[in-house]
């Protein structure tokens, strides 16, 4: 789902955010106080605005594509690098942990040090990490490279949206952000079939090396046509909160991923979960001390609607993320799909989820958000329950689930081999 919204910041501006498949990418884009100074004449300035938009689309497309193609390649990566289930999960976890923990810092850094500067830095870091991913000789090197990729994405994604806010006035900004969001939706939808085709026809390494020409185009357009801007009211970065929440989330994820093999009562598992909980509690204490300058102002959670919506989103995408992680393994390992076929099987889901946001917005205006927030999650269990039945009925030319109505345990068993 693609959504763009705004909220007030302590400086009085607007904070534009974008949600992509449940993960929030936030860019500090204070429309009321942006003081971007262009050095072009009027005719050239209009051209530079739209080429700046092109730069942000190409740059952010790397992160959007990467988020949707990697799951399709996981079976091939696991086989090629001789990895087990726990290690393979960290290919996804490392990227998401760094992206989720640092994205707010990335938006604040763009305001403080310059939006174009941070955007180009993010593109550079992301591309270097992508090359390292493509050349990784083992699963450990790939996991570390994926973590660096997440750091680069946390810089370039919010900076790209902030650049739009600094380049377009209030009359053009909505159109520019709409085009940016639509292009992101297209990349998300194109990711699974493109990734599957690359895995089958070239190599799983190609899905990472594909970012190199995109990065050259994005950085070149940004350096040539985008004007630099920053927020004169920006304050220091909340590094203490950011590091604390990153450690807390990482240790909890480590503990949860070890439960299937070690058991819940294992001392290492309990220590990791306890340590993660302690760091998250420390993070809340730090944010309470920083008040409105915190990376996550706790005052927001005084709103019952805000708190309930975030809790619903967490639970919904917790379930969705697990299903989308195991589904490619079920299709490829159990169903005999090629990577291309598995990517094509996920295409309807990606298309409807990516482009359905505009229709959801219209329905929200008519029915209210509570109705849709109830109907959407309620329909999800029935849809996932019907998926094995559809595939076993040869909907996509496979009988992979005919022997079991519950394919996840078998998938996990096959995955560990």
Short mmCIF file of C-alpha atoms in Angstrom, two decimals:
data_model
loop_
_atom_site.label_atom_id
_atom_site.label_comp_id
_atom_site.label_asym_id
_atom_site.label_seq_id
_atom_site.Cartn_x
_atom_site.Cartn_y
_atom_site.Cartn_z
CA UNK A 1 0.00 0.00 0.00
CA UNK A 2 1.25 3.46 -0.85
CA UNK A 3 0.21 6.40 1.25
CA UNK A 4 1.48 9.94 1.61
CA UNK A 5 0.44 11.97 4.60
CA UNK A 6 1.62 14.94 6.68
CA UNK A 7 1.85 15.84 10.32
CA UNK A 8 3.02 18.89 12.22
CA UNK A 9 6.60 19.13 13.46
CA UNK A 10 7.97 21.14 16.36
CA UNK A 11 9.13 23.81 13.90
CA UNK A 12 5.64 24.27 12.58
CA UNK A 13 6.17 22.63 9.23
CA UNK A 14 4.82 19.44 7.75
CA UNK A 15 6.45 16.04 7.99
CA UNK A 16 5.69 14.11 4.83
CA UNK A 17 5.75 10.36 5.09
CA UNK A 18 5.31 7.41 2.80
CA UNK A 19 4.22 3.93 3.67
CA UNK A 20 5.39 1.07 1.49
CA UNK A 21 4.14 -2.41 2.29
CA UNK A 22 3.75 -1.49 5.90
CA UNK A 23 7.16 0.01 6.51
CA UNK A 24 7.05 3.76 7.14
CA UNK A 25 9.63 5.90 5.40
CA UNK A 26 9.62 9.41 6.92
CA UNK A 27 11.26 12.52 5.56
CA UNK A 28 11.52 15.72 7.50
CA UNK A 29 10.11 18.06 4.88
CA UNK A 30 9.07 21.26 6.63
CA UNK A 31 7.13 22.96 3.86
CA UNK A 32 6.59 26.15 5.81
CA UNK A 33 10.27 26.79 6.48
CA UNK A 34 12.11 25.31 3.48
CA UNK A 35 14.39 27.98 2.08
CA UNK A 36 15.75 26.38 -1.05
CA UNK A 37 17.54 28.95 -3.20
CA UNK A 38 17.77 28.15 -6.89
CA UNK A 39 20.44 29.59 -9.13
CA UNK A 40 18.68 29.01 -12.45
CA UNK A 41 16.63 31.28 -14.61
CA UNK A 42 12.91 30.65 -14.61
CA UNK A 43 12.75 28.58 -17.82
CA UNK A 44 15.60 26.33 -16.76
CA UNK A 45 14.31 26.09 -13.20
CA UNK A 46 11.09 24.37 -14.31
CA UNK A 47 13.12 21.85 -16.28
CA UNK A 48 15.38 21.24 -13.29
CA UNK A 49 12.38 20.63 -11.03
CA UNK A 50 11.16 17.73 -13.12
CA UNK A 51 14.64 16.31 -13.58
CA UNK A 52 15.02 16.47 -9.80
CA UNK A 53 11.80 14.46 -9.60
CA UNK A 54 13.31 11.95 -12.04
CA UNK A 55 16.41 11.66 -9.84
CA UNK A 56 14.34 10.95 -6.73
CA UNK A 57 12.24 8.37 -8.57
CA UNK A 58 15.26 6.50 -9.91
CA UNK A 59 17.05 6.63 -6.56
CA UNK A 60 14.14 5.53 -4.40
CA UNK A 61 13.25 2.86 -6.97
CA UNK A 62 16.40 1.00 -5.95
CA UNK A 63 15.10 0.64 -2.41
CA UNK A 64 11.57 -0.25 -3.56
CA UNK A 65 12.81 -2.88 -6.02
CA UNK A 66 15.21 -4.35 -3.50
CA UNK A 67 12.44 -4.75 -0.96
CA UNK A 68 10.31 -6.80 -3.36
CA UNK A 69 12.79 -8.91 -5.33
CA UNK A 70 14.94 -10.46 -2.60
CA UNK A 71 12.30 -12.86 -1.26
CA UNK A 72 11.99 -14.47 -4.68
CA UNK A 73 15.75 -15.04 -4.77
CA UNK A 74 16.06 -16.50 -1.25
CA UNK A 75 15.75 -20.19 -2.28
CA UNK A 76 18.48 -19.74 -4.90
CA UNK A 77 20.68 -17.83 -2.45
CA UNK A 78 20.25 -20.48 0.23
CA UNK A 79 21.22 -23.25 -2.17
CA UNK A 80 24.16 -21.39 -3.71
CA UNK A 81 25.70 -20.28 -0.40
CA UNK A 82 24.83 -23.53 1.47
CA UNK A 83 23.06 -21.65 4.25
CA UNK A 84 20.56 -22.85 6.82
CA UNK A 85 17.15 -21.38 7.62
CA UNK A 86 18.22 -19.16 10.50
CA UNK A 87 21.07 -17.57 8.55
CA UNK A 88 18.93 -17.03 5.45
CA UNK A 89 16.31 -15.15 7.45
CA UNK A 90 18.91 -12.53 8.34
CA UNK A 91 19.27 -11.58 4.67
CA UNK A 92 15.89 -9.94 5.07
CA UNK A 93 16.13 -9.06 8.77
CA UNK A 94 19.44 -7.18 8.52
CA UNK A 95 18.10 -4.89 5.80
CA UNK A 96 14.79 -4.18 7.51
CA UNK A 97 16.32 -3.59 10.94
CA UNK A 98 18.72 -0.92 9.72
CA UNK A 99 16.12 0.68 7.48
CA UNK A 100 13.48 0.81 10.20
CA UNK A 101 15.84 2.00 12.92
CA UNK A 102 17.62 4.70 10.93
CA UNK A 103 14.99 6.12 8.60
CA UNK A 104 13.97 8.88 11.01
CA UNK A 105 17.61 9.81 11.52
CA UNK A 106 18.00 9.88 7.74
CA UNK A 107 15.20 12.42 7.38
CA UNK A 108 16.61 14.59 10.17
CA UNK A 109 20.12 14.39 8.69
CA UNK A 110 18.76 15.57 5.34
CA UNK A 111 17.29 18.64 7.03
CA UNK A 112 20.46 19.33 8.99
CA UNK A 113 23.23 18.66 6.47
CA UNK A 114 21.47 19.19 3.13
CA UNK A 115 18.87 17.13 1.33
CA UNK A 116 20.74 16.63 -1.92
CA UNK A 117 23.94 15.79 -0.05
CA UNK A 118 22.29 13.10 2.05
CA UNK A 119 20.41 11.74 -0.98
CA UNK A 120 23.63 11.30 -2.98
CA UNK A 121 25.37 9.83 0.07
CA UNK A 122 22.51 7.35 0.52
CA UNK A 123 22.66 6.36 -3.15
CA UNK A 124 26.43 5.88 -2.90
CA UNK A 125 26.23 3.73 0.25
CA UNK A 126 23.34 1.69 -1.13
CA UNK A 127 25.16 1.04 -4.42
CA UNK A 128 28.44 0.07 -2.79
CA UNK A 129 26.55 -2.34 -0.55
CA UNK A 130 24.66 -3.72 -3.56
CA UNK A 131 27.94 -4.51 -5.32
CA UNK A 132 29.17 -6.18 -2.13
CA UNK A 133 25.96 -8.23 -2.01
CA UNK A 134 26.40 -9.32 -5.60
CA UNK A 135 29.98 -10.41 -4.96
CA UNK A 136 29.39 -12.00 -1.54
CA UNK A 137 31.26 -15.32 -1.18
CA UNK A 138 29.24 -16.52 1.83
CA UNK A 139 26.10 -15.85 3.83
CA UNK A 140 27.89 -13.79 6.50
CA UNK A 141 29.27 -11.32 3.97
CA UNK A 142 25.88 -11.08 2.30
CA UNK A 143 24.12 -10.37 5.60
CA UNK A 144 26.56 -7.59 6.53
CA UNK A 145 26.22 -6.08 3.06
CA UNK A 146 22.44 -6.18 3.36
CA UNK A 147 22.66 -4.29 6.65
CA UNK A 148 24.72 -1.58 4.94
CA UNK A 149 22.12 -1.53 2.17
CA UNK A 150 19.47 -0.81 4.80
CA UNK A 151 21.54 2.10 6.08
CA UNK A 152 21.81 3.53 2.57
CA UNK A 153 18.06 3.14 2.01
CA UNK A 154 17.39 4.92 5.31
CA UNK A 155 19.30 7.91 3.96
CA UNK A 156 18.13 8.10 0.36
CA UNK A 157 14.41 7.37 0.78
CA UNK A 158 13.47 10.22 3.16
CA UNK A 159 15.93 12.58 1.47
CA UNK A 160 14.30 11.95 -1.91
CA UNK A 161 10.91 13.03 -0.61
CA UNK A 162 12.43 16.03 1.19
CA UNK A 163 14.08 17.11 -2.06
CA UNK A 164 10.65 17.21 -3.69
CA UNK A 165 9.31 19.39 -0.90
CA UNK A 166 12.21 21.79 -1.37
CA UNK A 167 11.98 21.88 -5.17
CA UNK A 168 8.23 22.29 -5.75
CA UNK A 169 5.89 24.95 -4.38
CA UNK A 170 2.61 24.08 -2.70
CA UNK A 171 0.72 24.14 -6.03
CA UNK A 172 3.01 21.59 -7.70
CA UNK A 173 4.09 19.54 -4.71
CA UNK A 174 1.05 17.26 -4.54
CA UNK A 175 1.39 16.34 -8.20
CA UNK A 176 5.10 15.65 -7.83
CA UNK A 177 4.61 13.47 -4.76
CA UNK A 178 1.78 11.63 -6.52
CA UNK A 179 4.06 10.85 -9.47
CA UNK A 180 6.80 9.75 -7.07
CA UNK A 181 4.42 7.47 -5.19
CA UNK A 182 2.98 6.03 -8.42
CA UNK A 183 6.45 5.23 -9.71
CA UNK A 184 7.22 3.54 -6.41
CA UNK A 185 4.06 1.46 -6.76
CA UNK A 186 5.14 0.39 -10.24
CA UNK A 187 8.56 -0.66 -8.95
CA UNK A 188 7.03 -2.66 -6.12
CA UNK A 189 4.75 -4.45 -8.55
CA UNK A 190 7.52 -5.09 -11.08
CA UNK A 191 9.92 -6.44 -8.46
CA UNK A 192 8.76 -10.08 -8.08
CA UNK A 193 8.55 -11.00 -11.80
CA UNK A 194 11.72 -9.06 -12.64
CA UNK A 195 13.61 -10.67 -9.78
CA UNK A 196 12.37 -14.13 -10.73
CA UNK A 197 13.44 -13.65 -14.35
CA UNK A 198 16.91 -12.46 -13.33
CA UNK A 199 17.36 -15.44 -10.99
CA UNK A 200 16.38 -17.91 -13.72
CA UNK A 201 18.10 -16.32 -16.68
CA UNK A 202 21.19 -14.70 -15.14
CA UNK A 203 21.92 -15.27 -11.44
CA UNK A 204 20.64 -14.26 -8.03
CA UNK A 205 23.60 -11.89 -7.90
CA UNK A 206 22.11 -9.88 -10.77
CA UNK A 207 19.25 -8.58 -8.59
CA UNK A 208 21.83 -6.64 -6.57
CA UNK A 209 24.11 -5.57 -9.43
CA UNK A 210 21.07 -4.13 -11.23
CA UNK A 211 21.28 -1.19 -8.83
CA UNK A 212 24.56 0.09 -10.29
CA UNK A 213 23.21 1.72 -13.49
CA UNK A 214 20.20 3.07 -11.57
CA UNK A 215 22.53 4.66 -9.02
CA UNK A 216 24.68 6.29 -11.69
CA UNK A 217 21.58 7.84 -13.26
CA UNK A 218 20.12 8.98 -9.93
CA UNK A 219 23.34 10.53 -8.61
CA UNK A 220 24.11 12.19 -11.95
CA UNK A 221 20.66 13.78 -12.22
CA UNK A 222 20.73 14.95 -8.60
CA UNK A 223 24.18 16.51 -8.79
CA UNK A 224 23.47 18.20 -12.11
CA UNK A 225 19.93 19.47 -11.67
CA UNK A 226 18.83 19.37 -8.00
CA UNK A 227 19.38 22.42 -5.82
CA UNK A 228 20.72 22.03 -2.30
CA UNK A 229 18.44 22.91 0.62
CA UNK A 230 18.39 22.45 4.37
CA UNK A 231 16.28 23.40 7.37
CA UNK A 232 17.76 26.31 9.36
CA UNK A 233 15.69 25.22 12.38
CA UNK A 234 16.92 21.61 12.37
CA UNK A 235 18.29 20.36 15.68
CA UNK A 236 20.87 17.73 16.56
CA UNK A 237 20.21 14.12 15.67
CA UNK A 238 18.74 11.74 18.23
CA UNK A 239 21.59 9.23 18.07
CA UNK A 240 21.03 7.90 21.58
CA UNK A 241 17.45 6.93 20.82
CA UNK A 242 18.34 5.55 17.41
CA UNK A 243 21.18 3.31 18.61
CA UNK A 244 19.12 2.10 21.55
CA UNK A 245 16.09 1.08 19.49
CA UNK A 246 18.33 -0.57 16.86
CA UNK A 247 20.03 -2.74 19.51
CA UNK A 248 16.71 -3.58 21.14
CA UNK A 249 15.05 -4.65 17.89
CA UNK A 250 18.11 -6.59 16.74
CA UNK A 251 18.45 -8.61 19.95
CA UNK A 252 14.73 -9.41 20.09
CA UNK A 253 14.84 -10.54 16.45
CA UNK A 254 17.90 -12.66 17.21
CA UNK A 255 16.11 -14.30 20.13
CA UNK A 256 12.93 -14.98 18.17
CA UNK A 257 14.83 -16.46 15.22
CA UNK A 258 16.65 -18.88 17.56
CA UNK A 259 13.47 -20.27 19.15
CA UNK A 260 12.73 -22.92 16.43
CA UNK A 261 16.11 -24.58 16.93
CA UNK A 262 17.01 -23.86 20.56
CA UNK A 263 13.57 -23.70 22.16
CA UNK A 264 11.94 -20.90 24.12
CA UNK A 265 13.55 -21.91 27.43
CA UNK A 266 17.09 -21.78 26.11
CA UNK A 267 19.28 -19.40 28.14
CA UNK A 268 20.57 -17.63 25.04
CA UNK A 269 17.05 -17.03 23.77
CA UNK A 270 15.85 -15.72 27.12
CA UNK A 271 18.92 -13.50 27.46
CA UNK A 272 18.42 -12.03 24.00
CA UNK A 273 14.72 -11.36 24.59
CA UNK A 274 15.42 -9.86 28.02
CA UNK A 275 18.20 -7.67 26.70
CA UNK A 276 16.07 -6.47 23.80
CA UNK A 277 13.17 -5.63 26.09
CA UNK A 278 15.50 -3.68 28.38
CA UNK A 279 16.90 -1.64 25.49
CA UNK A 280 13.41 -0.86 24.21
CA UNK A 281 12.42 0.31 27.69
CA UNK A 282 15.54 2.49 27.76
CA UNK A 283 14.55 3.88 24.36
CA UNK A 284 11.15 4.93 25.73
CA UNK A 285 12.87 6.64 28.66
CA UNK A 286 15.23 8.52 26.33
CA UNK A 287 12.38 9.68 24.10
CA UNK A 288 10.41 10.86 27.15
CA UNK A 289 13.38 12.97 28.24
CA UNK A 290 13.83 14.58 24.81
CA UNK A 291 10.15 15.58 24.52
CA UNK A 292 9.31 17.19 21.16
CA UNK A 293 12.84 16.73 19.78
CA UNK A 294 12.73 12.97 20.14
CA UNK A 295 12.83 10.85 17.00
CA UNK A 296 9.53 9.32 18.19
CA UNK A 297 7.61 11.89 20.29
CA UNK A 298 5.68 9.92 22.91
CA UNK A 299 2.98 12.59 22.96
CA UNK A 300 1.65 11.09 19.73
CA UNK A 301 0.53 8.00 21.61
CA UNK A 302 -1.85 9.99 23.75
CA UNK A 303 -4.19 9.72 20.78
CA UNK A 304 -6.16 6.49 21.10
CA UNK A 305 -6.74 6.40 17.33
CA UNK A 306 -3.04 6.79 16.59
CA UNK A 307 -2.03 4.08 19.07
CA UNK A 308 -4.72 1.63 17.92
CA UNK A 309 -3.92 2.14 14.24
CA UNK A 310 -0.21 1.53 14.81
CA UNK A 311 -0.94 -1.61 16.85
CA UNK A 312 -3.24 -2.89 14.09
CA UNK A 313 -0.62 -2.19 11.44
CA UNK A 314 2.07 -3.97 13.48
CA UNK A 315 0.00 -7.13 13.90
CA UNK A 316 -1.27 -7.12 10.31
CA UNK A 317 2.14 -6.80 8.70
CA UNK A 318 3.71 -9.16 11.24
CA UNK A 319 1.46 -11.86 9.80
CA UNK A 320 1.81 -10.68 6.22
CA UNK A 321 5.61 -10.52 6.39
CA UNK A 322 5.85 -14.11 7.58
CA UNK A 323 3.52 -15.38 4.90
CA UNK A 324 5.32 -13.53 2.11
CA UNK A 325 8.65 -14.85 3.39
CA UNK A 326 7.62 -18.52 3.24
CA UNK A 327 5.40 -18.34 0.15
CA UNK A 328 8.26 -18.25 -2.41
CA UNK A 329 9.81 -21.29 -0.69
CA UNK A 330 6.49 -23.13 -0.89
CA UNK A 331 6.04 -22.30 -4.56
CA UNK A 332 9.62 -23.09 -5.59
CA UNK A 333 10.63 -25.95 -3.27
CA UNK A 334 7.30 -27.75 -2.89
CA UNK A 335 5.43 -26.68 -5.99
CA UNK A 336 8.25 -26.96 -8.48
CA UNK A 337 7.82 -23.38 -9.69
CA UNK A 338 10.69 -21.61 -11.35
CA UNK A 339 11.68 -18.26 -9.82
CA UNK A 340 10.01 -16.49 -12.76
CA UNK A 341 6.75 -18.36 -12.22
CA UNK A 342 6.83 -17.67 -8.48
CA UNK A 343 7.36 -13.97 -9.17
CA UNK A 344 4.48 -13.95 -11.64
CA UNK A 345 2.24 -15.69 -9.10
CA UNK A 346 2.89 -12.82 -6.66
CA UNK A 347 2.24 -10.15 -9.30
CA UNK A 348 -1.55 -9.82 -8.75
CA UNK A 349 -0.99 -9.30 -5.03
CA UNK A 350 1.69 -6.66 -5.66
CA UNK A 351 -0.37 -4.83 -8.28
CA UNK A 352 -3.56 -4.67 -6.22
CA UNK A 353 -1.74 -3.71 -3.05
CA UNK A 354 0.38 -1.06 -4.78
CA UNK A 355 -2.29 0.63 -6.88
CA UNK A 356 -5.27 0.04 -4.62
CA UNK A 357 -4.29 2.88 -2.30
CA UNK A 358 -6.13 5.48 -4.40
CA UNK A 359 -9.36 3.45 -4.32
CA UNK A 360 -8.94 2.86 -0.60
CA UNK A 361 -8.67 6.61 -0.09
CA UNK A 362 -11.95 7.16 -1.93
CA UNK A 363 -13.68 4.45 0.09
CA UNK A 364 -12.31 5.93 3.29
CA UNK A 365 -13.94 9.25 2.47
CA UNK A 366 -17.28 7.52 1.94
CA UNK A 367 -17.27 4.81 4.60
CA UNK A 368 -14.84 6.13 7.17
CA UNK A 369 -11.48 4.60 8.19
CA UNK A 370 -12.89 2.34 10.90
CA UNK A 371 -14.93 0.31 8.40
CA UNK A 372 -11.98 -0.33 6.11
CA UNK A 373 -9.63 -1.06 9.02
CA UNK A 374 -12.11 -3.71 10.11
CA UNK A 375 -12.93 -5.22 6.71
CA UNK A 376 -9.33 -5.36 5.46
CA UNK A 377 -7.74 -7.39 8.27
CA UNK A 378 -10.87 -9.55 8.60
CA UNK A 379 -10.65 -10.66 4.97
CA UNK A 380 -6.94 -11.52 5.17
CA UNK A 381 -7.22 -14.88 7.03
CA UNK A 382 -9.83 -16.19 4.59
CA UNK A 383 -7.67 -15.16 1.64
CA UNK A 384 -4.56 -16.89 2.99
CA UNK A 385 -6.57 -19.99 3.89
CA UNK A 386 -7.85 -20.22 0.31
CA UNK A 387 -4.38 -19.85 -1.22
CA UNK A 388 -3.23 -23.47 -0.63
CA UNK A 389 -6.58 -24.72 -1.94
CA UNK A 390 -6.26 -22.60 -5.08
CA UNK A 391 -2.75 -23.80 -5.81
CA UNK A 392 -3.59 -27.43 -5.09
CA UNK A 393 -6.44 -27.02 -7.56
CA UNK A 394 -3.85 -26.30 -10.24
CA UNK A 395 -4.67 -22.60 -10.50
CA UNK A 396 -1.08 -21.88 -11.45
CA UNK A 397 -0.32 -25.30 -12.85
CA UNK A 398 0.92 -26.95 -9.69
CA UNK A 399 -0.16 -29.57 -7.16
CA UNK A 400 2.28 -28.51 -4.47
CA UNK A 401 -0.21 -28.44 -1.64
CA UNK A 402 -2.37 -31.44 -2.44
CA UNK A 403 -0.82 -33.51 0.38
CA UNK A 404 -1.39 -31.03 3.15
CA UNK A 405 -3.85 -28.30 4.02
CA UNK A 406 -1.19 -26.65 6.17
CA UNK A 407 1.94 -26.20 4.09
CA UNK A 408 4.02 -23.94 6.36
CA UNK A 409 5.45 -26.71 8.60
CA UNK A 410 6.47 -28.76 5.58
CA UNK A 411 7.97 -25.67 4.02
CA UNK A 412 10.02 -24.99 7.14
CA UNK A 413 11.17 -28.63 7.22
CA UNK A 414 12.27 -28.52 3.59
CA UNK A 415 13.81 -25.09 4.17
CA UNK A 416 16.17 -26.43 6.86
CA UNK A 417 17.66 -29.06 4.60
#
